[in-house]
Coordinates of N, CA, C and O and ligand atoms in Angstrom, one line a residue:
M1 N -1.9 -5.8 22.4 CA -2.8 -5.1 20.4 C -3.5 -4.5 19.9 O -4.1 -4.1 20.2
L2 N -2.8 -4.1 18.1 CA -3.9 -2.9 17.5 C -5.6 -4.0 17.1 O -4.9 -5.5 16.6
E3 N -6.4 -2.3 17.3 CA -7.8 -4.1 17.2 C -8.5 -3.7 15.7 O -7.3 -2.9 15.9
L4 N -8.3 -4.5 14.7 CA -8.2 -3.7 14.1 C -9.8 -4.4 13.3 O -9.9 -5.5 14.0
S5 N -10.1 -3.6 12.8 CA -11.9 -4.2 12.5 C -12.3 -4.7 11.8 O -10.2 -5.4 11.0
A6 N -13.2 -5.4 10.9 CA -13.0 -7.0 10.5 C -12.9 -7.1 8.3 O -12.0 -7.6 8.4
T7 N -13.3 -5.0 8.3 CA -12.7 -5.4 7.1 C -10.9 -4.9 7.2 O -10.9 -5.1 5.8
L8 N -11.0 -4.3 7.7 CA -8.9 -3.8 7.6 C -8.3 -5.5 7.7 O -7.6 -5.3 7.7
T9 N -8.4 -6.0 8.9 CA -7.7 -7.6 9.4 C -8.2 -7.9 7.3 O -6.8 -8.2 7.3
E10 N -9.2 -8.3 6.9 CA -9.5 -9.0 5.5 C -8.7 -8.1 4.5 O -7.2 -9.1 3.8
L11 N -8.0 -6.7 4.4 CA -7.5 -6.2 3.7 C -5.8 -6.0 4.4 O -5.5 -6.4 3.1
L12 N -5.6 -6.1 4.8 CA -4.5 -6.7 5.7 C -4.4 -8.2 4.7 O -2.4 -8.3 4.8
E13 N -4.7 -9.0 5.9 CA -4.5 -10.4 4.7 C -4.6 -9.9 3.6 O -3.4 -11.3 2.7
R14 N -5.1 -9.6 2.4 CA -4.7 -9.5 1.3 C -3.4 -8.8 1.1 O -2.5 -9.4 0.3
A15 N -3.2 -8.0 1.9 CA -1.6 -6.9 1.9 C -0.6 -8.3 1.7 O 0.5 -8.5 1.2
K16 N -0.8 -8.8 2.8 CA 0.1 -10.4 2.9 C -0.2 -11.5 2.2 O 0.9 -11.9 1.5
H17 N -1.1 -11.5 1.4 CA -1.6 -12.3 0.5 C -0.6 -12.0 -1.0 O 0.2 -12.9 -1.7
A18 N -0.6 -11.0 -1.0 CA 0.2 -10.3 -2.5 C 1.5 -10.2 -2.2 O 2.5 -10.7 -3.5
A19 N 1.8 -10.1 -0.8 CA 3.4 -9.9 -0.9 C 3.5 -11.3 -1.7 O 4.8 -11.1 -1.3
S20 N 3.1 -12.5 -1.3 CA 3.8 -14.0 -1.3 C 4.0 -13.5 -3.0 O 4.9 -14.7 -3.4
H21 N 4.0 -13.4 -4.1 CA 4.0 -12.9 -5.5 C 5.1 -12.4 -5.5 O 6.0 -11.7 -6.6
S22 N 5.5 -10.7 -4.4 CA 7.1 -10.2 -4.7 C 7.8 -10.3 -5.8 O 8.5 -11.5 -5.7
Y23 N 8.6 -9.4 -6.1 CA 10.1 -9.6 -7.5 C 10.5 -8.9 -7.3 O 10.4 -7.6 -7.0
S24 N 11.2 -9.1 -6.1 CA 12.3 -8.5 -5.1 C 13.3 -9.2 -5.1 O 13.9 -10.0 -3.7
P25 N 13.7 -10.0 -6.2 CA 15.4 -10.1 -6.2 C 16.6 -9.0 -5.6 O 18.5 -9.5 -5.3
Y26 N 16.4 -7.6 -6.0 CA 17.4 -7.3 -5.5 C 17.8 -7.1 -4.2 O 18.6 -6.9 -3.2
S27 N 16.1 -6.1 -3.7 CA 16.5 -5.9 -1.5 C 16.5 -6.7 -1.2 O 16.7 -7.4 -0.2
G28 N 15.9 -8.1 -1.6 CA 14.1 -9.5 -1.2 C 13.8 -9.2 0.4 O 13.2 -9.1 0.8
Y29 N 13.0 -8.0 0.0 CA 12.1 -6.9 0.3 C 11.0 -7.5 -0.1 O 10.5 -6.7 -1.1
K30 N 9.7 -8.6 0.4 CA 8.4 -8.5 -0.3 C 7.5 -7.8 0.4 O 7.5 -8.6 1.8
V31 N 7.0 -7.2 -0.5 CA 6.0 -6.2 -0.2 C 4.9 -6.4 -0.5 O 4.7 -6.8 -1.9
G32 N 3.7 -6.6 0.3 CA 2.2 -6.3 -0.6 C 1.5 -5.5 -0.3 O 1.3 -4.4 0.7
S33 N 0.3 -5.4 -1.1 CA -0.5 -3.6 -0.3 C -1.8 -4.0 -1.2 O -1.4 -5.2 -2.3
A34 N -2.7 -4.1 -0.2 CA -4.3 -4.1 -1.1 C -4.9 -2.5 -0.6 O -4.6 -1.8 0.2
V35 N -5.7 -2.4 -1.5 CA -6.6 -1.1 -1.5 C -8.0 -1.3 -1.5 O -8.7 -1.7 -2.7
L36 N -8.7 -0.1 -0.3 CA -10.4 -0.4 -0.4 C -10.9 1.0 -1.3 O -10.9 1.5 -0.5
T37 N -11.6 0.2 -1.8 CA -13.0 1.2 -2.5 C -13.2 1.6 -1.8 O -14.5 0.2 -0.9
V38 N -14.3 2.9 -2.0 CA -15.2 3.3 -0.8 C -17.3 2.0 -1.9 O -17.2 2.0 -0.4
D39 N -17.0 0.9 -2.3 CA -18.2 1.0 -2.6 C -17.2 -1.3 -2.6 O -18.7 -1.7 -2.6
G40 N -16.8 -1.4 -1.6 CA -15.8 -2.4 -0.6 C -15.1 -3.6 -1.4 O -15.0 -4.5 -1.5
Q41 N -14.7 -3.3 -2.9 CA -13.5 -3.9 -4.1 C -12.2 -3.3 -3.2 O -12.2 -2.6 -2.7
I42 N -12.0 -4.7 -3.0 CA -9.6 -4.9 -2.5 C -9.2 -5.0 -3.5 O -9.7 -6.5 -4.9
F43 N -7.9 -4.6 -4.9 CA -7.4 -4.7 -5.6 C -6.1 -5.5 -4.3 O -5.3 -3.7 -3.6
E44 N -5.1 -6.1 -5.0 CA -4.3 -5.8 -4.3 C -3.4 -6.1 -5.6 O -2.5 -6.5 -6.4
A45 N -1.7 -6.1 -4.9 CA -0.2 -6.3 -5.9 C 0.5 -6.1 -5.0 O 0.5 -5.6 -3.2
C46 N 2.0 -6.4 -5.7 CA 3.0 -6.4 -5.3 C 4.6 -5.3 -5.1 O 3.7 -4.9 -6.5
N47 N 5.3 -5.6 -5.0 CA 6.2 -5.1 -5.5 C 6.6 -5.6 -6.9 O 7.4 -6.6 -6.6
V48 N 7.5 -4.5 -7.9 CA 7.7 -5.6 -9.0 C 9.5 -4.8 -9.0 O 9.4 -3.4 -9.7
E49 N 10.5 -5.9 -8.4 CA 11.5 -5.2 -9.3 C 12.0 -4.5 -10.8 O 11.5 -6.1 -11.5
N50 N 13.0 -4.6 -10.8 CA 14.1 -4.5 -11.9 C 15.4 -4.2 -12.1 O 16.3 -3.7 -10.7
A51 N 16.3 -4.8 -12.5 CA 17.9 -5.4 -13.0 C 18.0 -3.5 -13.0 O 19.1 -3.4 -12.1
S52 N 17.5 -2.2 -14.0 CA 17.3 -1.6 -13.5 C 16.8 -0.6 -12.3 O 15.5 -0.7 -12.5
Y53 N 17.4 -0.4 -11.3 CA 17.0 -0.8 -10.6 C 15.4 0.2 -10.1 O 14.5 0.4 -9.2
S54 N 15.7 1.8 -10.8 CA 14.7 2.9 -10.6 C 13.7 2.5 -11.6 O 12.9 3.5 -11.3
L55 N 13.6 1.5 -11.9 CA 11.9 0.9 -12.5 C 11.8 0.4 -11.8 O 9.9 -0.3 -12.6
S56 N 12.5 -0.2 -11.3 CA 11.2 -1.7 -9.6 C 9.4 -0.1 -9.1 O 9.8 1.0 -9.3
L57 N 8.6 -0.6 -8.5 CA 7.4 0.2 -8.3 C 6.7 -0.9 -7.2 O 6.9 -1.9 -7.2
C58 N 6.8 0.4 -6.8 CA 6.2 -0.4 -5.0 C 5.1 -0.7 -5.1 O 3.7 -0.8 -5.7
A59 N 5.0 -1.8 -3.9 CA 3.0 -2.5 -3.6 C 1.6 -1.7 -3.7 O 0.9 -1.7 -4.6
E60 N 1.7 -0.3 -3.2 CA 1.3 0.4 -3.4 C 1.0 1.3 -4.0 O -0.5 1.2 -4.7
R61 N 1.8 1.8 -5.1 CA 0.9 1.8 -5.8 C 0.7 1.2 -7.6 O 0.0 1.7 -7.6
N62 N 1.2 0.4 -7.5 CA 1.0 -0.7 -8.3 C -0.7 -1.2 -8.1 O -0.9 -1.4 -8.2
A63 N -1.1 -1.3 -7.0 CA -2.2 -1.3 -6.3 C -3.4 -0.4 -6.8 O -4.3 -1.3 -6.9
I64 N -2.9 1.1 -6.3 CA -3.1 1.7 -6.7 C -4.0 1.7 -8.3 O -4.9 2.1 -8.7
F65 N -2.8 1.6 -8.8 CA -2.5 1.6 -10.5 C -3.9 1.0 -11.0 O -4.3 0.7 -12.1
K66 N -2.8 0.0 -10.6 CA -4.5 -1.7 -10.6 C -5.9 -1.4 -10.3 O -7.5 -1.3 -11.8
A67 N -6.2 -0.7 -9.9 CA -7.3 -0.2 -8.9 C -8.3 1.0 -10.0 O -9.3 0.7 -10.7
V68 N -7.3 1.7 -10.3 CA -7.9 2.6 -10.9 C -7.6 2.1 -12.4 O -8.9 2.5 -13.7
S69 N -7.1 1.3 -13.2 CA -7.5 1.0 -14.7 C -8.5 0.0 -14.6 O -9.0 -0.5 -15.8
A70 N -9.1 -0.8 -13.7 CA -10.0 -1.2 -13.3 C -11.5 0.0 -13.5 O -12.6 -0.1 -12.8
G71 N -11.1 1.2 -13.5 CA -11.9 2.3 -13.4 C -13.0 2.8 -11.6 O -13.5 3.2 -11.3
K72 N -11.4 2.4 -10.6 CA -12.0 2.5 -9.2 C -10.8 3.6 -8.9 O -9.8 4.1 -9.2
R73 N -12.1 5.1 -8.4 CA -10.5 6.4 -7.9 C -11.0 5.9 -6.5 O -10.8 7.7 -6.2
D74 N -12.2 5.9 -5.7 CA -13.0 5.9 -4.5 C -12.3 5.3 -3.8 O -12.5 4.1 -4.2
F75 N -11.3 5.8 -2.4 CA -10.7 4.8 -1.6 C -10.9 5.6 -0.8 O -10.5 6.2 0.2
E76 N -10.7 3.9 0.6 CA -11.6 4.8 1.6 C -10.4 4.0 2.9 O -9.7 4.3 3.8
A77 N -9.3 2.7 2.3 CA -8.6 3.0 3.5 C -7.8 1.7 2.0 O -7.3 1.3 1.2
I78 N -6.5 1.6 2.3 CA -4.8 0.8 1.8 C -3.1 0.0 3.0 O -3.8 0.5 4.2
A79 N -3.4 -1.3 2.7 CA -2.5 -2.3 3.2 C -1.5 -1.9 2.9 O -1.6 -2.4 2.0
I80 N -0.8 -2.0 3.9 CA 0.9 -2.8 3.3 C 1.5 -3.9 3.8 O 0.9 -3.4 5.7
Y81 N 1.8 -4.6 3.3 CA 2.7 -5.7 5.1 C 3.9 -5.8 4.3 O 4.6 -6.2 3.2
V82 N 5.4 -6.4 4.7 CA 5.9 -7.0 4.2 C 7.1 -7.7 5.1 O 6.4 -7.8 6.8
D83 N 7.2 -8.5 4.9 CA 7.6 -9.7 5.2 C 9.2 -9.3 5.7 O 9.9 -10.5 5.3
A84 N 8.9 -8.8 7.2 CA 10.2 -8.5 7.5 C 10.7 -8.6 8.1 O 9.2 -7.7 9.6
D85 N 11.7 -7.7 9.1 CA 11.1 -7.2 10.4 C 11.5 -5.9 11.3 O 11.2 -5.0 11.9
E86 N 11.7 -5.1 9.6 CA 12.0 -3.9 10.0 C 10.6 -3.2 9.8 O 9.5 -3.7 8.8
P87 N 10.3 -1.7 10.4 CA 8.4 -1.3 10.5 C 8.9 -0.9 8.9 O 10.3 -0.9 7.8
F88 N 7.6 -0.4 8.0 CA 7.7 -0.8 6.7 C 6.3 1.3 6.1 O 6.0 -0.1 5.5
P89 N 6.4 2.1 6.6 CA 5.7 3.3 6.4 C 5.5 3.1 4.9 O 6.8 3.5 4.3
P90 N 4.5 3.5 4.8 CA 5.0 3.7 2.8 C 6.2 4.9 3.2 O 6.3 6.1 3.1
C91 N 6.3 4.5 1.1 CA 7.7 4.9 1.3 C 7.0 6.9 0.4 O 5.5 6.9 0.9
G92 N 7.4 7.9 0.1 CA 7.4 9.8 -0.2 C 6.3 9.5 -1.9 O 5.0 10.4 -1.5
A93 N 7.4 8.4 -2.6 CA 6.0 8.6 -4.0 C 5.1 7.9 -3.5 O 3.8 8.2 -4.0
C94 N 4.6 7.1 -2.7 CA 3.4 6.6 -2.7 C 2.8 7.5 -1.7 O 1.2 7.0 -2.0
R95 N 3.0 8.1 -1.1 CA 2.5 8.8 -0.2 C 1.3 9.9 -0.9 O 0.2 10.4 -1.2
Q96 N 2.6 10.6 -2.1 CA 1.7 11.7 -3.1 C 0.7 10.7 -3.9 O -0.4 11.0 -4.5
V97 N 1.3 9.8 -4.1 CA 0.0 9.0 -4.7 C -1.3 9.1 -4.7 O -2.3 9.4 -4.9
M98 N -1.2 8.5 -2.7 CA -2.5 8.2 -2.6 C -2.8 9.5 -2.3 O -4.6 9.8 -2.8
A99 N -2.7 10.4 -1.8 CA -2.9 11.9 -2.2 C -3.6 11.9 -3.2 O -5.0 13.0 -3.1
E100 N -3.0 11.6 -4.4 CA -4.1 12.7 -5.3 C -5.1 11.9 -5.3 O -6.4 12.5 -6.0
F101 N -6.0 10.9 -4.5 CA -7.4 9.7 -4.7 C -8.4 10.1 -2.9 O -8.8 10.7 -3.0
N102 N -7.2 10.2 -2.8 CA -7.8 10.1 -0.8 C -6.9 10.6 0.4 O -6.1 10.2 1.5
P103 N -6.2 12.0 0.1 CA -5.5 13.4 1.5 C -5.5 11.9 2.6 O -4.7 12.6 3.3
S104 N -7.0 12.2 3.2 CA -6.7 11.6 4.8 C -7.4 9.3 4.2 O -7.8 9.6 5.1
I105 N -7.0 9.1 3.8 CA -7.4 7.8 3.7 C -6.5 6.5 4.9 O -5.4 7.1 5.9
T106 N -6.9 5.8 5.6 CA -6.5 5.1 6.3 C -5.9 3.9 6.4 O -5.5 3.8 4.7
V107 N -4.9 4.3 7.2 CA -3.2 3.7 5.9 C -3.1 2.2 7.1 O -2.8 3.0 8.6
V108 N -3.2 1.0 6.8 CA -2.4 0.1 8.1 C -1.0 -0.2 7.8 O -1.6 -1.0 6.5
Y109 N -0.3 -0.5 8.5 CA 0.8 -1.1 7.2 C 1.5 -2.4 8.8 O 1.7 -1.6 10.1
A110 N 2.0 -3.4 8.4 CA 2.5 -4.2 9.4 C 3.5 -4.9 8.6 O 3.9 -5.0 7.1
N111 N 4.1 -5.8 9.9 CA 5.2 -5.8 9.2 C 5.7 -7.6 10.1 O 3.6 -8.0 10.5
R112 N 6.2 -8.3 10.2 CA 6.3 -9.8 10.8 C 5.9 -9.5 12.3 O 4.7 -10.4 12.8
S113 N 5.7 -8.4 12.8 CA 6.0 -8.6 14.5 C 4.8 -7.0 14.9 O 4.4 -7.2 15.8
Q114 N 4.6 -6.2 13.9 CA 3.4 -5.2 14.3 C 2.6 -4.1 13.0 O 3.4 -4.5 11.8
T115 N 1.6 -3.7 13.4 CA 0.5 -4.1 12.7 C 0.7 -1.7 13.2 O 0.7 -1.7 14.7
V116 N 0.1 -1.2 12.3 CA 0.3 -0.3 13.3 C -0.5 0.7 11.6 O -1.2 0.3 10.8
K117 N -2.1 1.6 12.9 CA -2.7 2.4 11.4 C -2.9 3.6 11.6 O -3.0 4.0 13.0
T118 N -2.4 4.1 10.8 CA -3.0 5.8 10.7 C -3.7 6.3 9.8 O -4.4 5.2 8.8
D119 N -3.3 7.8 9.7 CA -3.9 8.1 8.0 C -3.1 8.7 7.2 O -2.4 10.0 8.2
L120 N -3.4 9.0 6.0 CA -2.4 10.4 4.9 C -2.8 11.6 4.9 O -1.3 11.3 5.4
A121 N -3.1 11.8 6.4 CA -2.7 13.3 7.1 C -1.7 13.0 7.4 O -1.6 14.4 7.9
Q122 N -1.9 12.1 8.7 CA -1.0 11.8 9.3 C 0.1 12.1 8.5 O 1.2 12.1 9.2
L123 N 0.7 10.8 7.6 CA 1.8 10.7 6.9 C 2.4 11.7 6.3 O 3.4 11.6 5.9
L124 N 1.3 12.5 5.7 CA 1.2 13.5 4.5 C 0.7 15.1 4.6 O 0.0 15.4 4.5
P125 N 1.1 15.8 5.6 CA 0.0 16.5 6.5 C 0.1 17.6 4.7 O 1.7 18.2 4.4
G126 N 0.0 18.5 4.6 CA 0.3 20.0 3.6 C 0.6 19.1 2.2 O 1.3 19.4 1.6
A127 N -0.4 17.6 2.2 CA 0.4 17.1 0.6 C -0.5 18.5 -0.8 O -0.8 18.9 -0.5
F128 N -0.3 18.4 -1.2 CA 0.8 18.7 -2.9 C -1.1 18.1 -3.6 O -0.4 17.3 -4.2
C129 N -1.5 18.9 -4.1 CA -3.1 19.1 -4.6 C -3.8 20.0 -5.4 O -3.3 21.4 -5.7
L130 N -3.8 19.5 -6.7 CA -4.2 20.1 -8.0 C -5.4 20.2 -8.0 O -6.5 20.7 -8.3
K131 N -6.6 19.1 -7.6 CA -7.4 18.7 -7.3 C -8.9 19.6 -7.1 O -7.5 20.1 -5.5
K132 N -9.9 20.4 -7.8 CA -11.2 21.1 -6.9 C -12.0 20.8 -5.6 O -12.1 19.3 -6.5
Ligands
THU206 N1 9.0 -1.0 -1.3 C1 7.4 -1.2 -1.4 O1 6.7 -1.5 -1.6 N2 6.6 0.1 -0.8 C2 7.4 1.3 -0.5 O2 6.5 1.8 0.0 C3 8.6 1.5 0.3 C4 9.3 0.3 -0.5 C5 9.7 -1.8 -1.9 C6 10.1 -1.4 -3.8 C7 11.1 -1.9 -3.0 O3 11.0 -3.6 -4.2 C8 12.1 -2.4 -2.1 O4 10.1 -2.5 -1.7 C9 13.0 -2.3 -1.2 O5 12.9 -1.0 -1.1

């Protein structure tokens, strides 16, 4: 089994907690995410779906936007939890949003039975970035 640091274990627990608030009546996938700032703060959020499906927002982007809206832009790690049996790596749109703030952010994603630790340099090599 994968051993996570105490910090990443807490981050994943916070993602799991956020998943309990998921609004996902259409897909049924309860997703939660928690992002860790370099100064040790954690922002968590869930996926929020809509009857007009394309308006739905993933948990990871929701968590990052929440942090940015609170004045935080420097992120060290992000965790994603889905209450399902399928593997659930972050979608392409969320990877691109992560890359905006940290192209090598640590990424932990987990479902009911498996946890994976990786980083964005692996998940999105050659990311499109305009920031100097
Ligand atoms: N979802 C996320 O929250 N994060 C991802 O990275 C992939 C997909 C959500 C969107 C939708 O509410 C549900 O999972 C099924 O796609």
